[in-house]
Coordinates of C-alpha atoms and ligand atoms in Angstrom, one line a residue:
X1 CA 21.2 -9.9 -7.2
X2 CA 18.9 -7.0 -6.6
X3 CA 20.7 -3.6 -6.0
X4 CA 19.1 -1.9 -3.1
X5 CA 17.8 1.6 -3.7
X6 CA 17.6 4.2 -1.0
X7 CA 15.5 7.2 -1.9
X8 CA 15.0 10.5 0.0
X9 CA 11.5 12.0 -0.4
X10 CA 11.9 15.6 0.6
X11 CA 8.1 16.2 0.2
X12 CA 7.1 19.9 0.2
X13 CA 10.4 21.1 1.7
X14 CA 13.4 23.2 0.5
X15 CA 13.6 26.2 -1.7
X16 CA 16.1 25.8 -4.5
X17 CA 18.7 27.6 -2.4
X18 CA 18.0 25.4 0.6
X19 CA 18.1 22.3 -1.6
X20 CA 21.5 23.3 -2.9
X21 CA 22.8 23.7 0.7
X22 CA 21.4 20.3 1.6
X23 CA 23.0 18.7 -1.4
X24 CA 26.4 20.2 -0.5
X25 CA 26.1 18.9 3.1
X26 CA 24.9 15.5 1.9
X27 CA 27.7 15.1 -0.6
X28 CA 30.3 15.8 2.1
X29 CA 28.8 12.9 4.2
X30 CA 27.7 10.6 1.5
X31 CA 29.7 7.7 0.3
X32 CA 27.7 6.0 -2.4
X33 CA 28.9 2.5 -2.6
X34 CA 28.6 0.4 -5.8
X35 CA 26.3 -2.1 -4.2
X36 CA 23.4 0.4 -3.7
X37 CA 21.7 3.2 -5.5
X38 CA 20.9 6.6 -3.9
X39 CA 18.0 8.8 -5.2
X40 CA 17.1 12.3 -4.1
X41 CA 13.5 13.4 -4.8
X42 CA 13.2 17.2 -4.2
X43 CA 10.1 19.2 -5.0
X44 CA 9.7 20.0 -8.7
X45 CA 10.9 23.6 -8.1
X46 CA 14.3 22.3 -6.9
X47 CA 14.9 19.6 -9.5
X48 CA 17.1 21.7 -11.7
X49 CA 19.2 22.9 -8.8
X50 CA 19.6 19.4 -7.4
X51 CA 20.3 18.0 -10.9
X52 CA 23.2 20.5 -11.2
X53 CA 24.4 19.9 -7.6
X54 CA 24.7 16.1 -8.1
X55 CA 26.3 16.2 -11.5
X56 CA 29.3 14.0 -11.7
X57 CA 28.4 12.0 -8.6
X58 CA 26.7 8.6 -8.3
X59 CA 23.6 10.2 -6.7
X60 CA 20.5 10.0 -9.0
X61 CA 17.6 12.4 -9.4
X62 CA 14.0 11.5 -8.7
X63 CA 10.7 13.4 -8.7
X64 CA 7.7 13.0 -6.3
X65 CA 4.9 12.9 -8.8
X66 CA 4.2 13.0 -12.6
X67 CA 1.1 13.4 -14.8
X68 CA 0.2 10.8 -17.4
X69 CA 0.0 13.1 -20.5
X70 CA 3.0 14.5 -22.4
X71 CA 1.7 18.0 -22.8
X72 CA -1.5 20.0 -23.1
X73 CA -4.2 21.9 -21.1
X74 CA -3.5 20.4 -17.6
X75 CA -2.9 23.4 -15.5
X76 CA -0.4 22.8 -12.7
X77 CA 0.7 19.3 -13.9
X78 CA 4.2 18.2 -14.8
X79 CA 4.7 15.6 -17.6
X80 CA 7.1 12.7 -17.9
X81 CA 8.8 14.5 -20.8
X82 CA 9.5 17.5 -18.7
X83 CA 11.0 15.4 -15.9
X84 CA 13.1 13.5 -18.4
X85 CA 14.5 16.7 -19.8
X86 CA 15.7 17.7 -16.4
X87 CA 17.7 14.4 -16.0
X88 CA 15.1 12.8 -13.7
X89 CA 15.6 9.0 -13.5
X90 CA 13.0 7.9 -10.9
X91 CA 9.6 9.1 -10.0
X92 CA 7.5 8.4 -6.9
X93 CA 4.0 7.4 -7.9
X94 CA 0.9 6.9 -5.7
X95 CA 2.4 8.1 -2.4
X96 CA -0.2 7.7 0.3
X97 CA -0.2 11.5 0.8
X98 CA -1.2 11.9 -2.9
X99 CA -3.8 9.2 -2.5
X100 CA -5.2 10.8 0.7
X101 CA -5.1 14.5 -0.1
X102 CA -5.3 14.6 -3.9
X103 CA -7.6 11.8 -4.6
X104 CA -5.2 9.6 -6.6
X105 CA -6.8 6.3 -7.4
X106 CA -5.2 2.9 -8.3
X107 CA -6.3 3.6 -11.9
X108 CA -4.5 7.0 -12.0
X109 CA -1.4 5.3 -10.5
X110 CA -1.5 2.7 -13.3
X111 CA -1.7 5.4 -16.0
X112 CA 1.2 7.3 -14.4
X113 CA 3.3 4.2 -14.2
X114 CA 2.7 3.5 -17.9
X115 CA 3.5 7.1 -18.9
X116 CA 6.7 7.2 -16.8
X117 CA 7.9 3.9 -18.3
X118 CA 7.3 5.2 -21.8
X119 CA 9.8 8.0 -21.1
X120 CA 12.4 5.9 -19.4
X121 CA 11.5 7.0 -15.9
X122 CA 11.6 4.3 -13.2
X123 CA 8.5 4.4 -11.1
X124 CA 8.6 4.0 -7.4
X125 CA 5.1 2.8 -6.7
X126 CA 3.9 3.3 -3.1
X127 CA 1.5 0.8 -1.6
X128 CA 0.4 0.3 2.0
X129 CA -2.5 0.1 4.5
X130 CA -3.9 2.5 7.0
X131 CA -4.0 1.6 10.7
X132 CA -7.8 0.9 10.5
X133 CA -7.2 -1.5 7.6
X134 CA -4.4 -3.3 9.4
X135 CA -6.6 -3.7 12.5
X136 CA -9.4 -5.0 10.3
X137 CA -7.0 -7.7 9.1
X138 CA -7.2 -6.6 5.4
X139 CA -3.5 -5.6 4.9
X140 CA -2.8 -8.5 2.5
X141 CA -6.0 -8.1 0.4
X142 CA -5.6 -4.3 0.2
X143 CA -1.9 -4.3 -0.7
X144 CA -2.3 -7.2 -3.2
X145 CA -5.1 -5.2 -4.9
X146 CA -3.0 -2.0 -5.1
X147 CA -0.1 -4.0 -6.6
X148 CA -2.4 -5.8 -9.1
X149 CA -3.9 -2.5 -10.3
X150 CA -0.7 -0.6 -10.4
X151 CA 0.9 -3.3 -12.7
X152 CA -2.2 -3.7 -14.9
X153 CA -1.1 -4.2 -18.5
X154 CA 2.6 -3.5 -17.8
X155 CA 4.8 -6.0 -19.7
X156 CA 7.3 -8.1 -17.9
X157 CA 10.5 -6.4 -19.2
X158 CA 9.0 -3.0 -18.2
X159 CA 7.9 -4.3 -14.8
X160 CA 11.6 -5.1 -14.0
X161 CA 12.3 -1.3 -14.2
X162 CA 9.7 -0.6 -11.4
X163 CA 10.5 -0.2 -7.7
X164 CA 7.7 -0.9 -5.2
X165 CA 7.7 0.9 -1.9
X166 CA 5.8 -0.8 0.9
X167 CA 4.8 2.0 3.2
X168 CA 2.3 1.2 5.9
X169 CA 0.5 4.5 6.3
X170 CA 0.5 4.3 10.1
X171 CA 4.3 4.3 10.0
X172 CA 4.8 7.4 7.8
X173 CA 6.0 10.4 9.7
X174 CA 4.8 8.9 13.0
X175 CA 8.0 7.5 14.5
X176 CA 6.3 4.1 14.4
X177 CA 8.1 1.5 12.3
X178 CA 6.8 -1.8 11.2
X179 CA 9.1 -4.4 12.7
X180 CA 11.7 -5.6 10.2
X181 CA 10.1 -9.1 10.3
X182 CA 6.7 -7.7 9.6
X183 CA 7.9 -5.5 6.8
X184 CA 9.8 -8.5 5.3
X185 CA 6.6 -10.6 5.5
X186 CA 4.4 -8.1 3.7
X187 CA 7.1 -7.4 1.1
X188 CA 7.4 -11.2 0.6
X189 CA 3.7 -11.3 0.0
X190 CA 4.1 -8.4 -2.6
X191 CA 6.8 -10.4 -4.3
X192 CA 4.4 -13.4 -4.4
X193 CA 1.8 -11.2 -6.0
X194 CA 4.3 -10.1 -8.7
X195 CA 5.2 -13.8 -9.1
X196 CA 1.6 -14.6 -9.9
X197 CA 1.5 -11.9 -12.5
X198 CA 5.0 -12.3 -14.1
X199 CA 6.4 -15.5 -12.9
X200 CA 9.2 -16.0 -10.3
X201 CA 12.2 -14.8 -12.2
X202 CA 10.7 -11.4 -12.9
X203 CA 9.4 -11.1 -9.4
X204 CA 12.8 -11.9 -8.1
X205 CA 14.3 -9.0 -10.2
X206 CA 11.8 -6.3 -9.0
X207 CA 13.1 -4.2 -6.1
X208 CA 10.8 -3.7 -3.1
X209 CA 11.6 -1.0 -0.5
X210 CA 10.3 -0.4 2.9
X211 CA 9.2 3.1 3.9
X212 CA 7.8 4.5 7.2
X213 CA 9.9 6.3 9.8
X214 CA 13.2 4.8 8.6
X215 CA 16.1 6.3 10.5
X216 CA 19.8 5.4 11.1
X217 CA 18.8 3.3 14.1
X218 CA 16.5 0.9 12.2
X219 CA 18.0 0.8 8.7
X220 CA 20.6 -1.9 9.4
X221 CA 18.0 -4.3 10.8
X222 CA 15.6 -3.7 7.9
X223 CA 18.4 -4.4 5.4
X224 CA 19.2 -7.7 7.0
X225 CA 15.8 -9.0 5.9
X226 CA 16.1 -11.0 2.6
X227 CA 13.1 -9.4 0.9
X228 CA 13.8 -5.7 1.7
X229 CA 15.7 -3.9 -1.1
X230 CA 16.2 -0.5 0.4
X231 CA 14.1 2.3 1.8
X232 CA 12.0 5.3 0.9
X233 CA 12.9 7.9 3.5
X234 CA 10.9 11.0 4.3
X235 CA 11.8 13.0 7.4
X236 CA 15.2 11.6 8.0
X237 CA 16.3 12.4 4.4
X238 CA 16.1 16.2 5.2
X239 CA 19.1 15.8 7.5
X240 CA 22.4 15.3 5.7
X241 CA 24.1 13.2 8.4
X242 CA 21.0 11.0 9.1
X243 CA 20.4 10.3 5.5
X244 CA 24.1 9.5 4.9
X245 CA 24.0 7.1 7.9
X246 CA 20.9 5.4 6.5
X247 CA 22.7 5.0 3.1
X248 CA 25.6 3.3 5.0
X249 CA 23.2 1.1 7.0
X250 CA 25.0 2.7 10.0
X251 CA 23.4 2.6 13.4
Ligands
PEP1 C1 7.5 8.8 3.1 O1 7.0 9.9 3.1 O2 7.6 8.1 2.1 C2 8.0 8.4 4.4 C3 8.3 7.1 4.6 O3 8.1 9.3 5.4 P1 8.9 9.1 6.8 O4 10.2 8.5 6.6 O5 9.0 10.5 7.4 O6 8.0 8.3 7.7

């Protein structure tokens, strides 16, 4: 049985003070059930504050990015060691905004995944197609290639620690959601790709989320699909009540 994981990606929002307030509001609404995991991914500057705010709860800390070296002359970067020291357990890698605005390639994603795993951080690897790619009929080829490259040289027991987030780029922050059937279909294809690499039992153990305009109104339907193991939530994770309802699969 795969335990669904619901992660809130706060992106470049919330000062430490605002993050503490959002955590307080969230914790009054949030009832983290044993059958699902909840991860909060604030910006780097609020990790320490959120770490403190969620201490003693079942909520888990995540980061939005990581560099692939442990230390050194890499101005502006944050290493897996630094995240680990703050109590971070998950890290988003290869979000489409990082690929689009910061030039992250599949090769960089793979290096980051390896570095994260070496320091016991669970990567949440984002994959997904643009609208143009979808309309050109290359969704499957593109997503398969992103998955193949992200998992390059990752051993099977490490692969089981990884979460994949299927995020069609045209659905991120746009209010457009892939239908639950379509999300389930692509996620099934991703699981098939993982099966080709690792065999069926490992592929069945890897959690694959959907992301892209998830809100309380569509979460329950998404979670009825057999292949979908939770959600990566952007905009709606900034509102305590909305995020709590998403976590409950509550319309
Ligand atoms: C995201 O940034 O990963 C995301 C899915 O954003 P939103 O929920 O706002 O579409």
